[in-house]
Short mmCIF file of C-alpha atoms in Angstrom, two decimals:
data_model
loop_
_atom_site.label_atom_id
_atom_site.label_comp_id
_atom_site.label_asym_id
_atom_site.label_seq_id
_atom_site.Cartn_x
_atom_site.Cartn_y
_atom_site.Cartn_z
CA UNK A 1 114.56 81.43 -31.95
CA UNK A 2 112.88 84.65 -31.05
CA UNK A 3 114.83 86.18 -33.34
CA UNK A 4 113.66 83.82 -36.40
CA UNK A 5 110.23 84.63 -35.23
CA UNK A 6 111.02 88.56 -35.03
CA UNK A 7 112.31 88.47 -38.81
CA UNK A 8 109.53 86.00 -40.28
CA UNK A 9 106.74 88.86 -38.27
CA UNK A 10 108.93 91.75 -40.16
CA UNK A 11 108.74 90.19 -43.51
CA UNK A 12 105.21 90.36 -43.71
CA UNK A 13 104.82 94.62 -44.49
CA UNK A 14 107.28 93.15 -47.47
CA UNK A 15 104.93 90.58 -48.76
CA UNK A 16 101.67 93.07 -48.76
CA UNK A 17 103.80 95.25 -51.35
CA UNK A 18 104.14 92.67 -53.99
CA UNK A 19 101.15 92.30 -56.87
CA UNK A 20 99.71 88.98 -57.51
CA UNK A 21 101.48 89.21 -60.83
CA UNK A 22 104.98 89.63 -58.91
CA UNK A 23 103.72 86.44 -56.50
CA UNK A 24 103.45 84.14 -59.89
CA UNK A 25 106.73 84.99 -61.32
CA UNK A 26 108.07 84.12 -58.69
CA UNK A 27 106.11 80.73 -58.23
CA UNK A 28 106.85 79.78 -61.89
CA UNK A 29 110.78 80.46 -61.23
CA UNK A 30 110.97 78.26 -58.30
CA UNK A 31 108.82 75.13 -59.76
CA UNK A 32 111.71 75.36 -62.53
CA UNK A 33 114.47 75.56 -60.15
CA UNK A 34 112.45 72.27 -58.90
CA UNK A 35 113.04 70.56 -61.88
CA UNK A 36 116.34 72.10 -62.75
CA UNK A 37 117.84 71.47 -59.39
CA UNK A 38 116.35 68.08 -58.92
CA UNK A 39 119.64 65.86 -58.55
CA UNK A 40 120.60 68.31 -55.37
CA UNK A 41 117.17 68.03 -53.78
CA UNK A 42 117.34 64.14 -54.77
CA UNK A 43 121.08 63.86 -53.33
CA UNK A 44 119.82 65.49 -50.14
CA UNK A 45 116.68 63.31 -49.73
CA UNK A 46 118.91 60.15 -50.28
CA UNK A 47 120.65 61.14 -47.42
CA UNK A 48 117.68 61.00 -45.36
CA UNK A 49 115.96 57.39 -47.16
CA UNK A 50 119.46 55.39 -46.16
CA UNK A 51 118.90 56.56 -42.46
CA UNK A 52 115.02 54.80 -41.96
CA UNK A 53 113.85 51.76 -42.46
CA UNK A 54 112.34 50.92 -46.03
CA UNK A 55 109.69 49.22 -43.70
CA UNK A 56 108.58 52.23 -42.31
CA UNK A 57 105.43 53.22 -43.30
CA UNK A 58 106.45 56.78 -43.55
CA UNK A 59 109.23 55.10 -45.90
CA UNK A 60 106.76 56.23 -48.64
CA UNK A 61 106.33 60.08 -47.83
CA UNK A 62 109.76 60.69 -46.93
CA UNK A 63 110.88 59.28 -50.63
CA UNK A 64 111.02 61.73 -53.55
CA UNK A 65 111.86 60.97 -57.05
CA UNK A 66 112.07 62.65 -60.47
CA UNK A 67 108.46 62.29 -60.97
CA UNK A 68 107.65 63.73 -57.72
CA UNK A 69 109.13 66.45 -58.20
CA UNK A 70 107.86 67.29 -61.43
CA UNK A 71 104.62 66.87 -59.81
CA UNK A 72 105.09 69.13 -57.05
CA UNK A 73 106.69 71.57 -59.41
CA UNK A 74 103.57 71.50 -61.65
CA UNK A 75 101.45 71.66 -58.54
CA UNK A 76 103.24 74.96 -58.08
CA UNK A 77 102.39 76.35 -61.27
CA UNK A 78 98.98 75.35 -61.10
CA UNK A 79 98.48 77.41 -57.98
CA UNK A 80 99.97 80.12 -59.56
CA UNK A 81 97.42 80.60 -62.05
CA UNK A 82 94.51 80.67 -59.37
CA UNK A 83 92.63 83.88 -59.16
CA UNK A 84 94.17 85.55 -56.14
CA UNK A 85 92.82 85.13 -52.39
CA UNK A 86 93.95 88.07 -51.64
CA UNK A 87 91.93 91.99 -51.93
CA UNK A 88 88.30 89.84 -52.67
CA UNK A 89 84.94 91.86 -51.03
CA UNK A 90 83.10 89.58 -49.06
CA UNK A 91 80.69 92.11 -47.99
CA UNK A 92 80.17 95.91 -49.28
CA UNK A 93 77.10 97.90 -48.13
CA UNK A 94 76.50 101.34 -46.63
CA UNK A 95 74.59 102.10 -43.07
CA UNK A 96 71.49 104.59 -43.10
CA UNK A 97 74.08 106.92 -41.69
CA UNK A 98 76.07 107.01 -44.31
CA UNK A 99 78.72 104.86 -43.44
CA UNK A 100 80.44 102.84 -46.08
CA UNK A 101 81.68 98.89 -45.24
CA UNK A 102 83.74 96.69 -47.02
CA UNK A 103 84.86 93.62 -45.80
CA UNK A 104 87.66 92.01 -47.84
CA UNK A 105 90.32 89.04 -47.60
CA UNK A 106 94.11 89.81 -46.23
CA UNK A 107 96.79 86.99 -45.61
CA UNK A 108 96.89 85.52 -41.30
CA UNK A 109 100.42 87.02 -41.59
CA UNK A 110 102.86 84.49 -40.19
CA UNK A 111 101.84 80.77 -40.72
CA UNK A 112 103.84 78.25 -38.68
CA UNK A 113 103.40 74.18 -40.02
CA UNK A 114 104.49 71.53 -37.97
CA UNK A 115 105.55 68.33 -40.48
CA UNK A 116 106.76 64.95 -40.09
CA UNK A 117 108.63 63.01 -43.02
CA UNK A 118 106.64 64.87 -45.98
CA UNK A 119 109.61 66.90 -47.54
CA UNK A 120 107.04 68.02 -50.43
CA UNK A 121 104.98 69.62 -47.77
CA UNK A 122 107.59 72.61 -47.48
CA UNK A 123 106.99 73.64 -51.39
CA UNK A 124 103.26 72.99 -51.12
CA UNK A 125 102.83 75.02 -48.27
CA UNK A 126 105.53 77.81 -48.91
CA UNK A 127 103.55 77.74 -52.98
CA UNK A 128 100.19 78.51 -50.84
CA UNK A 129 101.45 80.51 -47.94
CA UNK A 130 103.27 82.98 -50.26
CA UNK A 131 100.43 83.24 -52.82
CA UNK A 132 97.94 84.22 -50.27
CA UNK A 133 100.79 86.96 -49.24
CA UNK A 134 101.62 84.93 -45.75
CA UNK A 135 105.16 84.37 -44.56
CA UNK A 136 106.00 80.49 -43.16
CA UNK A 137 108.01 79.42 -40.85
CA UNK A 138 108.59 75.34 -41.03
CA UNK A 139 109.31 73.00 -38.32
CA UNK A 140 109.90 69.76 -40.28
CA UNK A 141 111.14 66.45 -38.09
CA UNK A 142 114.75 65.01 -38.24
CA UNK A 143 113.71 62.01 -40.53
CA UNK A 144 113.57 64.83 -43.27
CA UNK A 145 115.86 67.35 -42.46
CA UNK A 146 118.24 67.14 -45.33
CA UNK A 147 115.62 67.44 -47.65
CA UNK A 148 113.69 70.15 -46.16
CA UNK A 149 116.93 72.11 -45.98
CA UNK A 150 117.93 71.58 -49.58
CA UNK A 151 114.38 72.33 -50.14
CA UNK A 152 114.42 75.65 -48.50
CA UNK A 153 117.50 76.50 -49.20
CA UNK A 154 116.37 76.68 -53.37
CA UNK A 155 113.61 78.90 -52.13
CA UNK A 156 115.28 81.61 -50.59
CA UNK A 157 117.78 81.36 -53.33
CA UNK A 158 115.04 82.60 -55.42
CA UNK A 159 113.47 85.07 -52.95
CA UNK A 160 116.90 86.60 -53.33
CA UNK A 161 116.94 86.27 -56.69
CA UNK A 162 113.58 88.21 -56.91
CA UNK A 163 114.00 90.96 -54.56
CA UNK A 164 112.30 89.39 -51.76
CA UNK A 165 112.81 89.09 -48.21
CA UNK A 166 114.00 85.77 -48.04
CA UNK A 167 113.11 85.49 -44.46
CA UNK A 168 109.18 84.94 -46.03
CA UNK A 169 110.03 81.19 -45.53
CA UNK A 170 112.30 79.72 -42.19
CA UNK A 171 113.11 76.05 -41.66
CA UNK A 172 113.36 75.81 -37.58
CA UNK A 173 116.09 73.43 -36.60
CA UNK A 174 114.20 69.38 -36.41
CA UNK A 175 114.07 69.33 -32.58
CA UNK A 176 110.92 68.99 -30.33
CA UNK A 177 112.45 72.20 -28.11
CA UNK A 178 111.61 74.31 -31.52
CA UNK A 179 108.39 72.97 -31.93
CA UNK A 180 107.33 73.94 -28.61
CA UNK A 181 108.94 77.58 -29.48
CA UNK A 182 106.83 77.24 -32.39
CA UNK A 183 104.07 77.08 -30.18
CA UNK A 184 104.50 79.18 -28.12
CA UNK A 185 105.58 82.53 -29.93
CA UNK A 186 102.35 84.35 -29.57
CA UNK A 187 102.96 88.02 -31.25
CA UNK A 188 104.88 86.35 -33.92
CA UNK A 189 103.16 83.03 -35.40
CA UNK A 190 99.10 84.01 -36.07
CA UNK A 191 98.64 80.42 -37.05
CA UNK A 192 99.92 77.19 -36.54
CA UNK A 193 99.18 73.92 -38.74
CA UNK A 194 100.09 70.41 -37.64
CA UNK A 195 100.56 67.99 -40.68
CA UNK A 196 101.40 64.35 -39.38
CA UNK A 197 99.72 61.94 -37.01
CA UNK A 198 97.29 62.02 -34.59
CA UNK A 199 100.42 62.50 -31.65
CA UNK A 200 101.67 65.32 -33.01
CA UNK A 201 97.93 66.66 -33.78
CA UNK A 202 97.00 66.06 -30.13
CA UNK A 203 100.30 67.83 -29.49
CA UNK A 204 100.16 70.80 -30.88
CA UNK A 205 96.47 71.40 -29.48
CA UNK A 206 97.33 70.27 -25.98
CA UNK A 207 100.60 72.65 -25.93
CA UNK A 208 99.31 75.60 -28.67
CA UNK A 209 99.37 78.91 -27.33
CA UNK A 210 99.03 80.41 -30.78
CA UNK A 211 95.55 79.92 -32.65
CA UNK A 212 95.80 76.53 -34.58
CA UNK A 213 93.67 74.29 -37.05
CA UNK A 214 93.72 70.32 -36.24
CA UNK A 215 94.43 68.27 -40.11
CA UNK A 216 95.82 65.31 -41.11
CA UNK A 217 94.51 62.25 -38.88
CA UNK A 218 92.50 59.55 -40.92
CA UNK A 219 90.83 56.56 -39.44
CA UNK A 220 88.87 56.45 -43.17
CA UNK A 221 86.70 53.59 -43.73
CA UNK A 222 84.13 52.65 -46.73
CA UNK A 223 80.78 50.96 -46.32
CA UNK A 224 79.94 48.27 -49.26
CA UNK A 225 76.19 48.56 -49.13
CA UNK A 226 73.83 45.27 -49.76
CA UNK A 227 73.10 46.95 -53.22
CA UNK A 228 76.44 47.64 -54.21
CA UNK A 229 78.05 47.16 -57.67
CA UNK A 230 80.63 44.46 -56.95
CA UNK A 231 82.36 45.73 -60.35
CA UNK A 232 82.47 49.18 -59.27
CA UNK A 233 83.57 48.31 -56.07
CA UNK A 234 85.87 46.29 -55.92
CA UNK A 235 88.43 48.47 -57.97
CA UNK A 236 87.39 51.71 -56.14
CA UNK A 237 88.03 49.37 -53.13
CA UNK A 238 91.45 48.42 -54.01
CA UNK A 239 92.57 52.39 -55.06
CA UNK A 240 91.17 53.69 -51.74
CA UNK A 241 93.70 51.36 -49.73
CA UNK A 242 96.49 50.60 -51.96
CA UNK A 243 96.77 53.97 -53.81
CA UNK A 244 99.76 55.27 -51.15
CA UNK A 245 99.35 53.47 -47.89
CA UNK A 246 101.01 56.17 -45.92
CA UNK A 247 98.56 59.14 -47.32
CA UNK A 248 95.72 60.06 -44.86
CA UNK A 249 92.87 59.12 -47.16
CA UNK A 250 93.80 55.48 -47.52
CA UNK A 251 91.31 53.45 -46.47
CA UNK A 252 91.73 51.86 -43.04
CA UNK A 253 88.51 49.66 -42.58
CA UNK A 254 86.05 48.31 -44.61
CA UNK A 255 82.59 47.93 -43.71
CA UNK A 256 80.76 45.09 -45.22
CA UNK A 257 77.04 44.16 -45.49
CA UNK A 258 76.72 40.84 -43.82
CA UNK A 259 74.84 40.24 -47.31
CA UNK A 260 78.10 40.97 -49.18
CA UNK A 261 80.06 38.62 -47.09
CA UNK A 262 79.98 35.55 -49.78
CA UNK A 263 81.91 38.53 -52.21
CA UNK A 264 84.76 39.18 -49.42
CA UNK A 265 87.26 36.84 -50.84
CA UNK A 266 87.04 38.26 -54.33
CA UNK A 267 87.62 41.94 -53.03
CA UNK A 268 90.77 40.46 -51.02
CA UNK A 269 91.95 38.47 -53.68
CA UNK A 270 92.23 42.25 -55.55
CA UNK A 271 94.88 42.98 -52.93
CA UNK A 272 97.16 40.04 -52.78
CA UNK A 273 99.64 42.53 -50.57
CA UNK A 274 97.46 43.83 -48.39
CA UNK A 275 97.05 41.75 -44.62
CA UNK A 276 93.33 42.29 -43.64
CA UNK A 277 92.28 41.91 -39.66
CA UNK A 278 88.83 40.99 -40.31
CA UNK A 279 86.06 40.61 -36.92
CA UNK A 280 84.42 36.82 -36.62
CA UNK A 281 82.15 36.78 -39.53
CA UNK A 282 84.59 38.48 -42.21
CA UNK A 283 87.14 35.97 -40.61
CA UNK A 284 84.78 32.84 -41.26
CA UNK A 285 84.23 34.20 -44.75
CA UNK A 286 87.84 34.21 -45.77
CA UNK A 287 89.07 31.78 -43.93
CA UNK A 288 90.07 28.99 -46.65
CA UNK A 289 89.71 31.22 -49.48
CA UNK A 290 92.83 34.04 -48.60
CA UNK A 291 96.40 32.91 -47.57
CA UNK A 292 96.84 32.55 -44.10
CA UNK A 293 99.68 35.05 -43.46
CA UNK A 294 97.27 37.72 -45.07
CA UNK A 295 94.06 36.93 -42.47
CA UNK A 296 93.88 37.98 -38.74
CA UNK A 297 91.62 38.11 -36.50
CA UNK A 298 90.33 42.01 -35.11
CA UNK A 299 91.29 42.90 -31.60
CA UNK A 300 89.42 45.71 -29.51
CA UNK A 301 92.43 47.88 -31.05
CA UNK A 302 91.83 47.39 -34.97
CA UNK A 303 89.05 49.56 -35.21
CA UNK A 304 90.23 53.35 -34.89
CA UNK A 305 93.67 52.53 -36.27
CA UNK A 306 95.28 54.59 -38.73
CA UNK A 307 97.31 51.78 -40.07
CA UNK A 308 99.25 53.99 -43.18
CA UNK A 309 100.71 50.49 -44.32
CA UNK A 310 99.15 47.30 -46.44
CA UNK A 311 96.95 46.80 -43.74
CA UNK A 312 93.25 47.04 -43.26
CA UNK A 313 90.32 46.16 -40.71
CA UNK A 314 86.83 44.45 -42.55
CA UNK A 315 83.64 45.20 -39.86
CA UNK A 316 80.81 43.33 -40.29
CA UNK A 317 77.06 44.87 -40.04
CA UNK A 318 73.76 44.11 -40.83
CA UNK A 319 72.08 47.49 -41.62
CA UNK A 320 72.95 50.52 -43.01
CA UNK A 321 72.12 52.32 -39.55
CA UNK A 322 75.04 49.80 -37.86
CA UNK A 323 77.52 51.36 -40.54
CA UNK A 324 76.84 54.88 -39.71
CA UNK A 325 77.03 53.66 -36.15
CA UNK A 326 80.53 52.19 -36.28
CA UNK A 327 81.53 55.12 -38.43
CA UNK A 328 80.57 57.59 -35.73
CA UNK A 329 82.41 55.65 -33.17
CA UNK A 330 85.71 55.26 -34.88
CA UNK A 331 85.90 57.63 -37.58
CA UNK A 332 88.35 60.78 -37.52
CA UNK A 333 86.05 62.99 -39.32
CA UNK A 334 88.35 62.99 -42.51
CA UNK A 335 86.90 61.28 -45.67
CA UNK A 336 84.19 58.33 -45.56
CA UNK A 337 82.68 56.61 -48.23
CA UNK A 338 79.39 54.27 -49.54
CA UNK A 339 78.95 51.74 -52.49
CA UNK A 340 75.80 51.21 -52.77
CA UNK A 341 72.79 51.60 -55.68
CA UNK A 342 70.05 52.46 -53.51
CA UNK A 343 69.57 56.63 -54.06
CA UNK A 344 67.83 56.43 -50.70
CA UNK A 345 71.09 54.79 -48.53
CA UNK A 346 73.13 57.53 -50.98
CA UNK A 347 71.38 60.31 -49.35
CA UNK A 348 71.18 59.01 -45.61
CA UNK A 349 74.98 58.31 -45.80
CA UNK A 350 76.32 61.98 -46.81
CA UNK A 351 73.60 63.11 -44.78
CA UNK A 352 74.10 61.87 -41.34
CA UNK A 353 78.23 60.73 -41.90
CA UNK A 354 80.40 63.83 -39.67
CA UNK A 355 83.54 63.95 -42.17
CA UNK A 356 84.92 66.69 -43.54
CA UNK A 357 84.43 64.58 -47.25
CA UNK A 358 81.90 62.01 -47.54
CA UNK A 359 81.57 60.02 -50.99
CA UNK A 360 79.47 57.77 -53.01
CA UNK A 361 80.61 55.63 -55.37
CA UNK A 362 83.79 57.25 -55.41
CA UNK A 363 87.75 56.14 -53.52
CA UNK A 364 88.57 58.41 -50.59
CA UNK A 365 91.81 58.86 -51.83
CA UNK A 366 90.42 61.90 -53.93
CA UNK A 367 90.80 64.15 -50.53
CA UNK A 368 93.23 66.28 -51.84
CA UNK A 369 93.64 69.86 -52.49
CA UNK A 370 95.33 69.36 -56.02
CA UNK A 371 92.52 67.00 -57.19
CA UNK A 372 90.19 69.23 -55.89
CA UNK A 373 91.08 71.67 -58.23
CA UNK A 374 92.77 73.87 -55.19
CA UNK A 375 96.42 73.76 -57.10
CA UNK A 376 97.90 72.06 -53.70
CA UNK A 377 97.14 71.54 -50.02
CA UNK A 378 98.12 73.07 -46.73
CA UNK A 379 96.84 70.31 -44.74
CA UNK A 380 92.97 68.23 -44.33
CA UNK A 381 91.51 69.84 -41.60
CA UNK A 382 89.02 67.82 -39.48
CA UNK A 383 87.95 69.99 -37.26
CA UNK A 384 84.49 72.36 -37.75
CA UNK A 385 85.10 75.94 -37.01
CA UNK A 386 86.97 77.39 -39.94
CA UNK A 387 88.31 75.51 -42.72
CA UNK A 388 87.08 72.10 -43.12
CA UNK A 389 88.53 69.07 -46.02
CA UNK A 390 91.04 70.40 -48.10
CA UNK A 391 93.04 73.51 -47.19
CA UNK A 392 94.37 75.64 -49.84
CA UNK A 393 94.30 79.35 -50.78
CA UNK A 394 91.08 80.57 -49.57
CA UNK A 395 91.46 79.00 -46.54
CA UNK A 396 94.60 80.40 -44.95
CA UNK A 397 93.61 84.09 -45.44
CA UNK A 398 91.29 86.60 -43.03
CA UNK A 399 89.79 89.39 -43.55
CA UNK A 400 89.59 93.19 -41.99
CA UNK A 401 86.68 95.74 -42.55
CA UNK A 402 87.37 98.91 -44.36
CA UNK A 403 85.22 101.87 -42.84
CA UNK A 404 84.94 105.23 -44.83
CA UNK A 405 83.22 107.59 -43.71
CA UNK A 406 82.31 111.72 -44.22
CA UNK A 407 82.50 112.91 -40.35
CA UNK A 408 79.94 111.06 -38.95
CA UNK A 409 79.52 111.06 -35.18
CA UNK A 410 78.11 107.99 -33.05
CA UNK A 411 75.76 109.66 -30.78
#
């Protein structure tokens, strides 16, 4: 392992030599490798699909397909026409003694991403990590192993092919003795990224000796307002919870004005496959009017649950001020969101709501770098100090200070 680590640290000097121009041809060969060699990445990932349940909510993320891949391969090529991170002044002035500073962006160096069964999460990060000039180093888990490995194996195929180190990208073996390697490699890895659930999050933080950013977790909820457009809602509704059920913006509770509760059937009659667990008076107010096998009744566990399946929790308030209380107590800081018509409740919401994306009017299941406009994602990051929402090229690069001076002497 140390000796993965040692050649992933070495490739870096190799990476700083290449010109954004030389980073994009490269990017736009592999996304049509993607496409080209999208039967053996398919093959692989078949391998890994007959091994899990099709029950499993992580069913969903471990499946590619054609389209997916096309995706992710013009996800590629949309990050490599960003403007470079890379070489950008964030600061340039000169002291009173002369002294001229320049502050400008460079790459972390080694990035190390922790994954569960997201096989397109090793070309969206390696797309990111080697346009911002950073070498990865992968620890995916065993559900995804084949495709990860036919995944990486097309990438250094074309590292090669280009004339670059191909040890800019490593795929640890899918054991939990790696990841705690992983974590503990301090001179090698300057950053680690955990991309999964909240056990592996609270892993990797408990167990991190390297610097590392928290992402991924979402207890995500949405607050239907007294004044809200039932029209508007209830499809927004609908796409924030049944858009991909396994993503971390899908919605996980809804929060209902106890105004609004006469309108609760019709919003779960819009999701005929989704089982709600709904507290007393959401239960009352479907109860009769939604098929039994699709109502239950909350527990002291619903709330707070990241449920990543066709299920969702309805809370029941009777103020605005109770939402933003509930949201406080069981959000994850991830992506919230209000339907409401009332400019006033607009305002108060993104104002006092601690999430890294807070919306109005709008389905959280736009948290995402691509529909950001980012190209692709490294991971959502929920915590406050650094990056915060969607991580993508700007966020997983530095910077140094360049100092040039004429002979001056600090007295």
């Amino acid at each position: 392992m140390k000796e993965l680590f040692q050649k992933a640290k070495s490739a870096c000097r190799s990476l700083l030599s290449l010109t954004d121009e030389e980073r994009n041809k490269l990017l736009l060969s592999l996304a049509d490798a993607i496409e080209t060699s999208s039967a053996d990445i398919l093959q692989a990932n078949a391998i890994d699909l007959a091994a899990m349940d099709p029950a499993n909510p992580l069913y969903d993320r471990l499946m590619l397909t054609g389209d997916r891949l096309r995706g992710i391969a013009s996800d590629m090529r949309k990050v490599a026409g960003l403007p470079s991170p890379l070489g950008r002044t964030l600061a340039d002035r000169t002291l009173p003694n002369g002294l001229h500073l320049r502050k400008v962006s460079v790459p972390f160096g080694v990035i190390g991403v922790i994954y569960e069964a997201r096989p397109n999460v090793t070309f969206d990060v390696f797309s990111l990590c080697f346009k911002s000039g950073n070498v990865t180093v992968l620890k995916g888990g065993r559900d995804a192993d084949n495709s990860n490995r036919a995944a990486v194996g097309l990438i250094r195929r074309i590292l090669a092919a280009h004339g670059v180190d191909e040890n800019a990208v490593t795929l640890l073996p899918a054991t939990h003795e790696s990841a705690r390697e992983l974590l503990e490699a301090t001179g090698y890895i300057d950053l680690v990224i955990p991309r999964g659930g909240r056990k592996l999050i609270d892993f990797v933080r408990d167990n991190a000796k390297v610097p590392c950013i928290e992402t991924g977790a979402g207890v995500v909820d949405l607050y239907l307002d007294a004044s809200a457009d039932l029209e508007m809602a209830i499809p927004v509704i609908r796409n924030s919870k049944t858009r991909r059920v396994s993503v971390c913006n899908a919605l996980d509770c809804l929060i209902i004005h106890s105004s609004r509760l006469s309108d609760l059937p019709q919003i779960a009659a819009a999701m005929p496959e989704v089982t709600i667990y709904a507290d007393s008076r959401a239960y009352a107010a479907l109860q009769g009017n939604t098929p039994a096998d699709r109502l239950k009744e909350a527990t002291p566990d619903t709330f707070g649950t990241e449920f990543m399946d066709y299920k969702m929790a309805v809370k029941t308030v009777d103020s605005i001020g109770e939402a933003l209380e509930h949201i406080a107590a069981y959000g994850s800081g991830h992506s919230e969101s209000i339907m409401t018509s009332d400019t006033e409740s607009a305002a108060r919401f993104q104002r006092e709501v601690d999430a890294a994306c807070v919306y109005v009017n709008a389905p959280t299941s736009f948290t995402d770098g691509a529909q950001f406009g980012l190209g692709a994602e490294i991971g959502i990051s929920t915590q406050k100090l650094g990056a915060r929402g969607p991580m993508a090229l700007e966020e997983i690069t530095t910077y140094k200070w360049l100092i040039t001076g004429t002979g001056q002497l600090r007295q």
